[in-house]
mmCIF file of C-alpha atoms in Angstrom:
data_model
loop_
_atom_site.group_PDB
_atom_site.id
_atom_site.type_symbol
_atom_site.label_atom_id
_atom_site.label_comp_id
_atom_site.label_asym_id
_atom_site.label_seq_id
_atom_site.Cartn_x
_atom_site.Cartn_y
_atom_site.Cartn_z
ATOM 1 C CA MET A 24 -0.200 28.571 -6.982
ATOM 2 C CA SER A 25 -1.737 25.650 -5.428
ATOM 3 C CA THR A 26 -0.262 24.030 -2.078
ATOM 4 C CA ILE A 27 1.274 20.912 -4.021
ATOM 5 C CA GLU A 28 3.411 23.128 -6.426
ATOM 6 C CA LYS A 29 4.416 25.335 -2.925
ATOM 7 C CA ALA A 30 5.303 21.987 -1.513
ATOM 8 C CA VAL A 31 7.281 20.521 -4.219
ATOM 9 C CA ASP A 32 8.825 24.179 -5.159
ATOM 10 C CA LYS A 33 10.140 24.345 -0.978
ATOM 11 C CA LEU A 34 11.637 21.215 -1.553
ATOM 12 C CA GLU A 35 13.921 22.437 -4.285
ATOM 13 C CA ARG A 36 14.665 25.406 -3.324
ATOM 14 C CA ALA A 37 16.202 23.653 -0.522
ATOM 15 C CA GLY A 38 18.441 22.060 -2.436
ATOM 16 C CA LEU A 39 17.135 18.584 -0.987
ATOM 17 C CA GLN A 40 17.876 16.112 -3.736
ATOM 18 C CA PRO A 41 18.848 12.731 -3.354
ATOM 19 C CA ASP A 42 22.683 11.222 -3.933
ATOM 20 C CA ALA A 43 23.262 9.629 -6.813
ATOM 21 C CA ALA A 44 23.438 6.205 -5.606
ATOM 22 C CA ARG A 45 19.507 7.086 -5.320
ATOM 23 C CA ALA A 46 18.104 8.242 -7.677
ATOM 24 C CA PRO A 47 15.287 9.366 -7.676
ATOM 25 C CA VAL A 48 12.064 8.147 -9.334
ATOM 26 C CA GLU A 49 11.751 10.212 -13.114
ATOM 27 C CA HIS A 50 9.275 12.357 -12.661
ATOM 28 C CA ALA A 51 6.034 11.696 -14.293
ATOM 29 C CA VAL A 52 2.442 12.699 -13.850
ATOM 30 C CA ALA A 53 -0.631 10.734 -11.944
ATOM 31 C CA THR A 54 -4.282 12.391 -12.980
ATOM 32 C CA LEU A 55 -5.704 10.215 -10.948
ATOM 33 C CA GLU A 56 -9.337 9.920 -10.759
ATOM 34 C CA LYS A 57 -11.458 10.829 -7.340
ATOM 35 C CA ALA A 58 -10.657 8.392 -4.185
ATOM 36 C CA VAL A 59 -12.866 5.426 -3.573
ATOM 37 C CA SER A 60 -15.613 5.364 -1.637
ATOM 38 C CA GLN A 61 -15.187 3.141 2.208
ATOM 39 C CA GLU A 62 -18.553 1.777 1.104
ATOM 40 C CA PRO A 63 -17.582 -1.762 0.890
ATOM 41 C CA GLY A 64 -17.808 -3.195 -2.605
ATOM 42 C CA ALA A 65 -19.762 -6.190 -4.230
ATOM 43 C CA PRO A 66 -18.408 -9.320 -1.947
ATOM 44 C CA GLY A 67 -16.216 -12.136 -3.906
ATOM 45 C CA ARG A 68 -16.579 -15.512 -3.807
ATOM 46 C CA ALA A 69 -13.754 -17.707 -1.596
ATOM 47 C CA THR A 70 -13.775 -21.117 -0.538
ATOM 48 C CA PRO A 71 -13.678 -20.650 3.778
ATOM 49 C CA ARG A 72 -10.345 -21.757 4.681
ATOM 50 C CA SER A 73 -10.559 -24.260 7.757
ATOM 51 C CA THR A 74 -6.602 -25.806 7.799
ATOM 52 C CA PRO A 75 -4.064 -26.659 10.648
ATOM 53 C CA PRO A 76 -1.484 -24.947 12.129
ATOM 54 C CA GLY A 77 2.162 -24.875 10.062
ATOM 55 C CA ASP A 78 5.267 -23.624 10.354
ATOM 56 C CA ARG A 79 5.822 -19.851 10.291
ATOM 57 C CA ALA A 80 8.658 -19.594 7.840
ATOM 58 C CA ARG A 81 5.907 -21.955 5.667
ATOM 59 C CA GLY A 82 5.895 -20.050 3.264
ATOM 60 C CA GLU A 83 2.738 -19.168 0.220
ATOM 61 C CA HIS A 84 4.663 -21.738 -2.229
ATOM 62 C CA GLY A 85 6.770 -24.321 0.290
ATOM 63 C CA ALA A 86 5.671 -27.397 2.013
ATOM 64 C CA GLY A 87 3.202 -26.158 4.755
ATOM 65 C CA PRO A 88 0.631 -28.203 6.493
ATOM 66 C CA ARG A 89 -1.906 -28.533 3.499
ATOM 67 C CA GLN A 90 -2.172 -28.021 -0.295
ATOM 68 C CA ARG A 91 -3.849 -24.994 -1.729
ATOM 69 C CA ALA A 92 -8.043 -26.656 -3.466
ATOM 70 C CA ALA A 93 -8.132 -26.316 -6.790
ATOM 71 C CA GLY A 94 -10.750 -23.555 -6.353
ATOM 72 C CA ASP A 95 -9.704 -21.950 -3.486
ATOM 73 C CA ILE A 96 -9.881 -18.416 -5.882
ATOM 74 C CA LEU A 97 -11.126 -15.501 -4.649
ATOM 75 C CA ALA A 98 -12.849 -13.783 -7.754
ATOM 76 C CA LEU A 99 -12.166 -10.210 -7.911
ATOM 77 C CA PRO A 100 -15.315 -8.033 -8.485
ATOM 78 C CA LEU A 101 -14.550 -7.154 -11.612
ATOM 79 C CA ALA A 102 -18.144 -5.147 -12.727
ATOM 80 C CA ASP A 103 -17.928 -3.062 -9.378
ATOM 81 C CA LEU A 104 -14.549 -2.183 -9.320
ATOM 82 C CA ALA A 105 -15.003 -0.899 -13.089
ATOM 83 C CA ALA A 106 -18.290 0.705 -11.466
ATOM 84 C CA ARG A 107 -15.840 2.565 -9.166
ATOM 85 C CA GLY A 108 -13.502 4.286 -11.928
ATOM 86 C CA MET A 109 -10.868 1.664 -10.927
ATOM 87 C CA LEU A 110 -8.589 -0.176 -13.072
ATOM 88 C CA THR A 111 -9.776 -3.555 -14.754
ATOM 89 C CA PRO A 112 -8.123 -6.169 -16.570
ATOM 90 C CA THR A 113 -10.691 -5.623 -19.100
ATOM 91 C CA SER A 114 -9.776 -2.020 -19.725
ATOM 92 C CA PRO A 115 -6.029 -2.690 -20.393
ATOM 93 C CA ARG A 116 -6.633 0.920 -22.671
ATOM 94 C CA SER A 117 -8.169 3.411 -20.381
ATOM 95 C CA ARG A 118 -7.254 6.303 -19.234
ATOM 96 C CA ILE A 119 -6.561 5.088 -15.782
ATOM 97 C CA ALA A 120 -4.576 2.204 -16.837
ATOM 98 C CA GLU A 121 -1.982 4.443 -18.907
ATOM 99 C CA GLU A 122 -2.031 6.822 -15.616
ATOM 100 C CA PHE A 123 -1.481 3.768 -13.603
ATOM 101 C CA ARG A 124 1.576 2.415 -16.510
ATOM 102 C CA THR A 125 3.319 6.025 -16.139
ATOM 103 C CA ILE A 126 3.463 5.477 -11.886
ATOM 104 C CA LYS A 127 4.471 2.003 -11.959
ATOM 105 C CA ARG A 128 7.798 2.366 -14.543
ATOM 106 C CA PRO A 129 9.944 3.984 -12.084
ATOM 107 C CA LEU A 130 8.957 2.166 -9.600
ATOM 108 C CA LEU A 131 9.604 -1.067 -10.899
ATOM 109 C CA ARG A 132 12.986 0.150 -12.210
ATOM 110 C CA ASN A 133 13.746 1.042 -9.238
ATOM 111 C CA ILE A 134 13.170 -2.683 -7.717
ATOM 112 C CA ASP A 135 15.539 -4.090 -10.461
ATOM 113 C CA GLY A 136 18.206 -1.435 -9.246
ATOM 114 C CA ALA A 137 18.698 0.834 -11.878
ATOM 115 C CA ALA A 138 17.642 3.385 -9.425
ATOM 116 C CA ALA A 139 17.984 1.788 -5.786
ATOM 117 C CA ALA A 140 21.741 1.034 -5.148
ATOM 118 C CA GLY A 141 21.601 1.218 -1.539
ATOM 119 C CA VAL A 142 18.072 0.881 -0.528
ATOM 120 C CA ASP A 143 17.178 -1.677 1.280
ATOM 121 C CA ASN A 144 13.287 -4.227 0.566
ATOM 122 C CA THR A 145 13.187 -1.956 -2.998
ATOM 123 C CA ASN A 146 10.236 -4.668 -3.653
ATOM 124 C CA LEU A 147 8.284 -2.941 -0.413
ATOM 125 C CA ILE A 148 6.042 -0.460 -1.688
ATOM 126 C CA MET A 149 3.631 1.177 0.973
ATOM 127 C CA VAL A 150 0.883 3.465 -0.151
ATOM 128 C CA THR A 151 0.233 6.173 1.846
ATOM 129 C CA SER A 152 -0.980 9.721 2.737
ATOM 130 C CA ALA A 153 -1.412 12.510 5.359
ATOM 131 C CA LEU A 154 -4.567 12.676 5.732
ATOM 132 C CA GLN A 155 -7.713 10.330 5.201
ATOM 133 C CA GLY A 156 -9.600 10.856 2.197
ATOM 134 C CA ASP A 157 -6.135 12.070 -0.180
ATOM 135 C CA GLY A 158 -6.870 9.048 -2.573
ATOM 136 C CA LYS A 159 -4.328 6.439 -1.120
ATOM 137 C CA THR A 160 -6.699 3.144 -1.103
ATOM 138 C CA PHE A 161 -8.248 4.283 -4.063
ATOM 139 C CA THR A 162 -4.371 4.224 -5.675
ATOM 140 C CA ALA A 163 -2.958 0.968 -3.828
ATOM 141 C CA ILE A 164 -4.816 -0.726 -5.098
ATOM 142 C CA ASN A 165 -5.137 -0.070 -9.144
ATOM 143 C CA MET A 166 -1.487 0.232 -8.212
ATOM 144 C CA ALA A 167 -1.109 -3.469 -7.388
ATOM 145 C CA LEU A 168 -3.897 -4.299 -10.637
ATOM 146 C CA SER A 169 -1.679 -2.259 -12.742
ATOM 147 C CA ILE A 170 1.095 -4.213 -11.944
ATOM 148 C CA ALA A 171 -0.039 -7.722 -12.038
ATOM 149 C CA MET A 172 -0.996 -7.058 -15.562
ATOM 150 C CA GLU A 173 2.495 -7.159 -16.605
ATOM 151 C CA GLN A 174 3.510 -10.606 -17.482
ATOM 152 C CA ASP A 175 6.560 -11.203 -15.494
ATOM 153 C CA LYS A 176 5.356 -9.945 -12.248
ATOM 154 C CA THR A 177 3.535 -11.205 -9.499
ATOM 155 C CA VAL A 178 2.029 -8.680 -6.937
ATOM 156 C CA LEU A 179 1.441 -9.753 -2.877
ATOM 157 C CA PHE A 180 -1.071 -6.924 -2.044
ATOM 158 C CA VAL A 181 -1.208 -6.456 2.260
ATOM 159 C CA ASP A 182 -3.993 -4.704 3.621
ATOM 160 C CA ALA A 183 -2.564 -2.952 6.196
ATOM 161 C CA ASP A 184 -4.827 0.000 7.113
ATOM 162 C CA VAL A 185 -6.463 -2.243 9.920
ATOM 163 C CA ALA A 186 -8.185 -0.105 11.269
ATOM 164 C CA LYS A 187 -11.056 0.135 8.027
ATOM 165 C CA ALA A 188 -9.959 -2.697 5.917
ATOM 166 C CA SER A 189 -11.554 -0.489 3.001
ATOM 167 C CA ALA A 190 -9.035 -1.957 0.379
ATOM 168 C CA GLY A 191 -10.318 -5.880 1.608
ATOM 169 C CA HIS A 192 -13.949 -4.869 0.991
ATOM 170 C CA VAL A 193 -13.764 -3.097 -2.288
ATOM 171 C CA LEU A 194 -11.044 -6.044 -4.053
ATOM 172 C CA GLY A 195 -14.210 -9.124 -2.229
ATOM 173 C CA VAL A 196 -12.463 -9.879 0.383
ATOM 174 C CA PRO A 197 -15.031 -12.531 2.566
ATOM 175 C CA ALA A 198 -15.646 -10.665 6.056
ATOM 176 C CA LYS A 199 -13.501 -12.333 8.816
ATOM 177 C CA SER A 200 -10.621 -13.849 7.248
ATOM 178 C CA PRO A 201 -7.730 -14.589 8.430
ATOM 179 C CA GLY A 202 -4.921 -12.316 7.823
ATOM 180 C CA LEU A 203 -2.105 -9.886 8.359
ATOM 181 C CA ILE A 204 -3.092 -9.236 12.875
ATOM 182 C CA ASP A 205 -3.732 -13.563 12.716
ATOM 183 C CA VAL A 206 -0.676 -14.260 11.390
ATOM 184 C CA LEU A 207 1.384 -11.558 14.297
ATOM 185 C CA GLU A 208 -0.572 -12.836 16.829
ATOM 186 C CA ASP A 209 1.288 -16.486 16.302
ATOM 187 C CA LYS A 210 -1.851 -19.061 16.768
ATOM 188 C CA GLY A 211 -0.603 -21.160 14.502
ATOM 189 C CA ILE A 212 -2.136 -19.006 11.703
ATOM 190 C CA THR A 213 0.988 -18.965 8.784
ATOM 191 C CA LEU A 214 1.413 -16.644 5.735
ATOM 192 C CA ALA A 215 0.087 -19.673 3.708
ATOM 193 C CA ASP A 216 -3.140 -20.059 5.501
ATOM 194 C CA THR A 217 -3.904 -16.085 4.359
ATOM 195 C CA ILE A 218 -2.560 -15.108 1.880
ATOM 196 C CA LEU A 219 -5.304 -15.491 -1.276
ATOM 197 C CA GLN A 220 -5.528 -16.497 -4.416
ATOM 198 C CA THR A 221 -7.372 -14.522 -7.479
ATOM 199 C CA ASP A 222 -8.480 -15.509 -10.466
ATOM 200 C CA LEU A 223 -6.338 -12.587 -11.647
ATOM 201 C CA ASP A 224 -3.127 -14.628 -12.257
ATOM 202 C CA ASN A 225 -0.852 -12.382 -10.739
ATOM 203 C CA LEU A 226 -1.827 -11.344 -7.777
ATOM 204 C CA ARG A 227 -2.598 -12.620 -4.597
ATOM 205 C CA ILE A 228 -4.189 -10.277 -1.236
ATOM 206 C CA LEU A 229 -3.370 -11.224 2.101
ATOM 207 C CA PRO A 230 -6.023 -9.778 4.003
ATOM 208 C CA ALA A 231 -6.247 -6.943 7.123
ATOM 209 C CA GLY A 232 -7.043 -9.705 9.402
ATOM 210 C CA ASN A 233 -9.516 -9.576 12.536
ATOM 211 C CA LEU A 234 -9.238 -7.159 14.312
ATOM 212 C CA HIS A 235 -7.773 -7.042 17.678
ATOM 213 C CA GLU A 236 -7.534 -4.697 20.616
ATOM 214 C CA ARG A 237 -3.784 -4.543 20.644
ATOM 215 C CA CYS A 238 -3.324 -4.118 16.764
ATOM 216 C CA ASN A 239 -1.200 -0.863 16.948
ATOM 217 C CA GLU A 240 1.042 -3.217 19.697
ATOM 218 C CA LEU A 241 0.821 -6.139 17.085
ATOM 219 C CA LEU A 242 2.015 -3.680 13.999
ATOM 220 C CA ALA A 243 4.932 -2.346 15.765
ATOM 221 C CA SER A 244 6.095 -5.451 17.650
ATOM 222 C CA GLN A 245 9.042 -7.282 17.190
ATOM 223 C CA ALA A 246 7.181 -10.347 14.880
ATOM 224 C CA MET A 247 5.585 -7.174 12.741
ATOM 225 C CA LYS A 248 9.551 -6.827 11.773
ATOM 226 C CA SER A 249 9.741 -10.168 11.221
ATOM 227 C CA LEU A 250 7.750 -11.165 9.316
ATOM 228 C CA MET A 251 8.232 -7.890 7.055
ATOM 229 C CA VAL A 252 12.013 -9.474 6.230
ATOM 230 C CA GLU A 253 10.392 -12.946 5.664
ATOM 231 C CA LEU A 254 8.235 -11.190 3.386
ATOM 232 C CA SER A 255 11.423 -8.968 1.258
ATOM 233 C CA ARG A 256 13.245 -12.442 1.306
ATOM 234 C CA ARG A 257 11.156 -15.445 1.066
ATOM 235 C CA TYR A 258 9.463 -13.159 -1.861
ATOM 236 C CA SER A 259 11.972 -11.187 -3.237
ATOM 237 C CA ASP A 260 10.443 -12.420 -6.855
ATOM 238 C CA ARG A 261 7.923 -10.478 -5.822
ATOM 239 C CA VAL A 262 6.439 -6.285 -6.270
ATOM 240 C CA ILE A 263 4.059 -6.313 -1.937
ATOM 241 C CA VAL A 264 2.247 -2.972 -2.281
ATOM 242 C CA PHE A 265 1.225 -2.207 0.982
ATOM 243 C CA ASP A 266 -2.238 0.144 1.768
ATOM 244 C CA SER A 267 -1.139 1.768 4.521
ATOM 245 C CA PRO A 268 -3.176 3.552 7.447
ATOM 246 C CA PRO A 269 -2.205 7.933 7.254
ATOM 247 C CA LEU A 270 1.065 8.836 8.648
ATOM 248 C CA LEU A 271 -0.544 11.868 10.364
ATOM 249 C CA LEU A 272 -3.632 10.282 12.137
ATOM 250 C CA THR A 273 -1.810 7.055 13.361
ATOM 251 C CA THR A 274 1.239 5.763 14.886
ATOM 252 C CA GLU A 275 1.017 2.258 13.305
ATOM 253 C CA ALA A 276 1.874 3.549 9.919
ATOM 254 C CA SER A 277 5.247 5.476 10.976
ATOM 255 C CA VAL A 278 6.713 1.909 12.442
ATOM 256 C CA LEU A 279 5.519 0.214 9.080
ATOM 257 C CA ALA A 280 6.993 3.140 6.695
ATOM 258 C CA SER A 281 10.298 2.108 8.841
ATOM 259 C CA PHE A 282 10.670 -1.492 7.325
ATOM 260 C CA MET A 283 9.470 -0.326 3.185
ATOM 261 C CA GLY A 284 12.287 0.567 0.572
ATOM 262 C CA GLN A 285 9.506 2.644 -1.251
ATOM 263 C CA ILE A 286 7.194 4.995 -0.206
ATOM 264 C CA ALA A 287 4.045 6.352 -2.570
ATOM 265 C CA PHE A 288 3.084 9.352 -1.508
ATOM 266 C CA VAL A 289 -0.439 10.019 -2.156
ATOM 267 C CA VAL A 290 -1.761 13.678 -1.946
ATOM 268 C CA SER A 291 -4.821 15.668 -2.966
ATOM 269 C CA THR A 292 -4.434 18.586 -5.542
ATOM 270 C CA ASP A 293 -5.690 21.355 -3.934
ATOM 271 C CA GLU A 294 -6.788 19.396 -0.452
ATOM 272 C CA THR A 295 -4.446 18.447 1.475
ATOM 273 C CA PRO A 296 -2.888 21.337 4.001
ATOM 274 C CA GLN A 297 1.236 21.523 2.765
ATOM 275 C CA GLU A 298 1.646 22.019 6.280
ATOM 276 C CA ALA A 299 -0.008 17.891 6.470
ATOM 277 C CA ILE A 300 2.250 16.832 3.428
ATOM 278 C CA THR A 301 5.570 17.958 4.979
ATOM 279 C CA GLU A 302 4.863 17.117 8.536
ATOM 280 C CA ALA A 303 4.208 13.494 7.133
ATOM 281 C CA LEU A 304 7.171 13.170 5.304
ATOM 282 C CA GLU A 305 8.804 13.822 8.534
ATOM 283 C CA HIS A 306 7.409 10.387 9.829
ATOM 284 C CA ILE A 307 9.558 8.457 7.277
ATOM 285 C CA GLY A 308 13.058 7.502 7.132
ATOM 286 C CA GLU A 309 15.845 8.860 5.604
ATOM 287 C CA ASP A 310 16.729 5.978 3.186
ATOM 288 C CA LYS A 311 13.472 5.741 1.398
ATOM 289 C CA ILE A 312 12.570 5.940 -1.787
ATOM 290 C CA ILE A 313 9.226 8.691 -1.847
ATOM 291 C CA GLY A 314 7.508 9.347 -4.716
ATOM 292 C CA MET A 315 4.337 11.990 -4.236
ATOM 293 C CA ILE A 316 1.140 10.947 -7.242
ATOM 294 C CA LEU A 317 -0.588 14.006 -7.023
ATOM 295 C CA ASN A 318 -4.152 12.108 -7.019
ATOM 296 C CA LYS A 319 -7.552 14.694 -8.493
ATOM 297 C CA ALA A 320 -5.085 16.554 -10.144
ATOM 298 C CA HIS A 321 -7.071 17.427 -13.593
ATOM 299 C CA GLY A 322 -5.620 19.118 -16.581
ATOM 300 C CA ARG A 323 -2.086 18.834 -15.111
ATOM 301 C CA ARG A 324 -1.066 16.097 -17.415
ATOM 302 C CA ASN A 325 2.310 17.880 -18.459
ATOM 303 C CA ASN A 326 2.460 20.000 -15.427
ATOM 304 C CA LEU A 327 3.523 18.578 -12.589
ATOM 305 C CA PHE A 328 3.889 15.001 -10.650
ATOM 306 C CA GLY A 329 5.726 16.138 -7.556
ATOM 307 C CA LEU A 330 8.479 14.565 -6.344
ATOM 308 C CA GLY A 331 9.401 14.600 -2.860
ATOM 309 C CA TYR A 332 13.516 13.105 -2.453
ATOM 310 C CA GLY A 333 14.438 14.688 0.071
ATOM 311 C CA TYR A 334 16.945 13.094 2.927
ATOM 312 C CA GLY A 335 16.156 15.101 5.817
ATOM 313 C CA TYR A 336 13.009 17.643 6.070
ATOM 314 C CA GLY A 337 13.597 19.891 8.261
ATOM 315 C CA TYR A 338 10.565 21.320 8.660
ATOM 316 C CA GLY A 339 9.187 21.105 12.413
ATOM 317 C CA TYR A 340 5.080 22.591 12.163
ATOM 318 C CA GLY A 341 3.241 21.908 15.656
ATOM 319 C CA TYR A 342 -0.066 21.135 13.312
ATOM 320 C CA GLY A 343 -3.607 20.279 14.997
ATOM 321 C CA TYR A 344 -5.808 18.264 12.654
ATOM 322 C CA GLY A 345 -8.543 17.199 14.741
ATOM 323 C CA TYR A 346 -9.721 14.220 12.572
ATOM 324 C CA GLY A 347 -11.293 10.907 13.551
ATOM 325 C CA TYR A 348 -10.243 8.258 11.853
ATOM 326 C CA GLY A 349 -13.421 5.299 12.129
ATOM 327 C CA GLU A 350 -12.111 2.081 12.360
ATOM 328 C CA ARG A 351 -14.346 -0.917 13.195
ATOM 329 C CA SER A 352 -15.200 -2.163 15.857
ATOM 330 C CA ALA A 353 -13.764 -4.183 18.132
ATOM 331 C CA PRO A 354 -14.212 -6.394 21.311
ATOM 332 C CA ALA A 355 -13.020 -5.581 24.340
ATOM 333 C CA GLY A 356 -11.651 -9.081 24.496
ATOM 334 C CA GLY A 357 -9.780 -9.988 21.130
ATOM 335 C CA SER A 358 -10.270 -10.594 18.140
ATOM 336 C CA ALA A 359 -13.837 -8.907 16.067
#
C-alpha cells in the first residue's frame, strides 16, 4: 500500500467526514503527467503597461484611470505548453484535457453551491502541496486553462508563489511585470494596472509582481486580506485560481489558505511522505473544502482519487524536512 493510500485509509478509519452542509467534492481520479520543470517557458508578447495610478477599488472593468489598449494582449506560448505536456486549446480531446475535466467538475459545482453550503469564497481555489516538486504549478496552470475553456466561465489565474514566480514564466508573462506584490505595496498600482488579458478569451493573469524583501509580510498583511475580499466579491462571477507556495516550506502559504474557499492539495504518488501530507493539512483551516489530487498516479485511473475532507486533523508530527526553497533574488533595498 502506497503512502498516499495509507494516508487516505487513516482519514477514513478516523471517521473524518464533512457534515451534510459541506458535502465533499465527488470522487474522481487525477492521473497527471510529470510536474512541470522550473525552467522558464518561451516568452509571450505583451504591451508594457505605463499608466497613471488610480483608485484601488476600481476593478479591471471599472472606470479606471485609463482604458485598456486594444493590443494589450498576452499571447500564451501554446507550442511551449504543449511541449511540456500541458493542456492547450488546440488539444481539447487529449488525455490531459480529459483528466482536468474530471478534476474541475466538482470544483465548479461547489462554486455553484451544489455541495458547498456554508463555505465562503468558493470561487477562490488555492492549488498547493506539502513540498516542492509535487507538481502544484503544473496542476494550477492546467486547471486554470481547463476552466477557461468552458464557454461560460472566466478565470483569473494568480501567481501567488511570489518567491519563484515560475507559473508566470511558463505562461509567458514578461519579466518585471507589475503584479500582486506591487498592488499590496499600495504605490498607486491597482488591479486594473496589473491584470493581463490573454489571447485565450476567458483567461486573465495576475502576475506575482516584483519581488520585495517584505513579501512574506505583505502576503500576511491586512492589505492582502482586503484584496482577497475584493477579488471574491468584485469578481464573484469568476473562478480565481491561485498557484500557492508549498505549505511546509513557506509561512505565507498557510496565511493564503485562510482566505480560500477551496484547496486543491497536490501529492506526488509514492514520493510525498505521509507525515508531510498530514502536517501540511494541519496548516489548512477547518472551514475549507479540501481535495487531494494525486500527481504521477499512472495506472490508477479506477483506483484512487484521495480526498481528505476531514475537519480538524489531530495528528502532530514534529517532522524535520531540511528542504530548501529557491527564490528569485531581490535587492535589500526593495523591489527587484
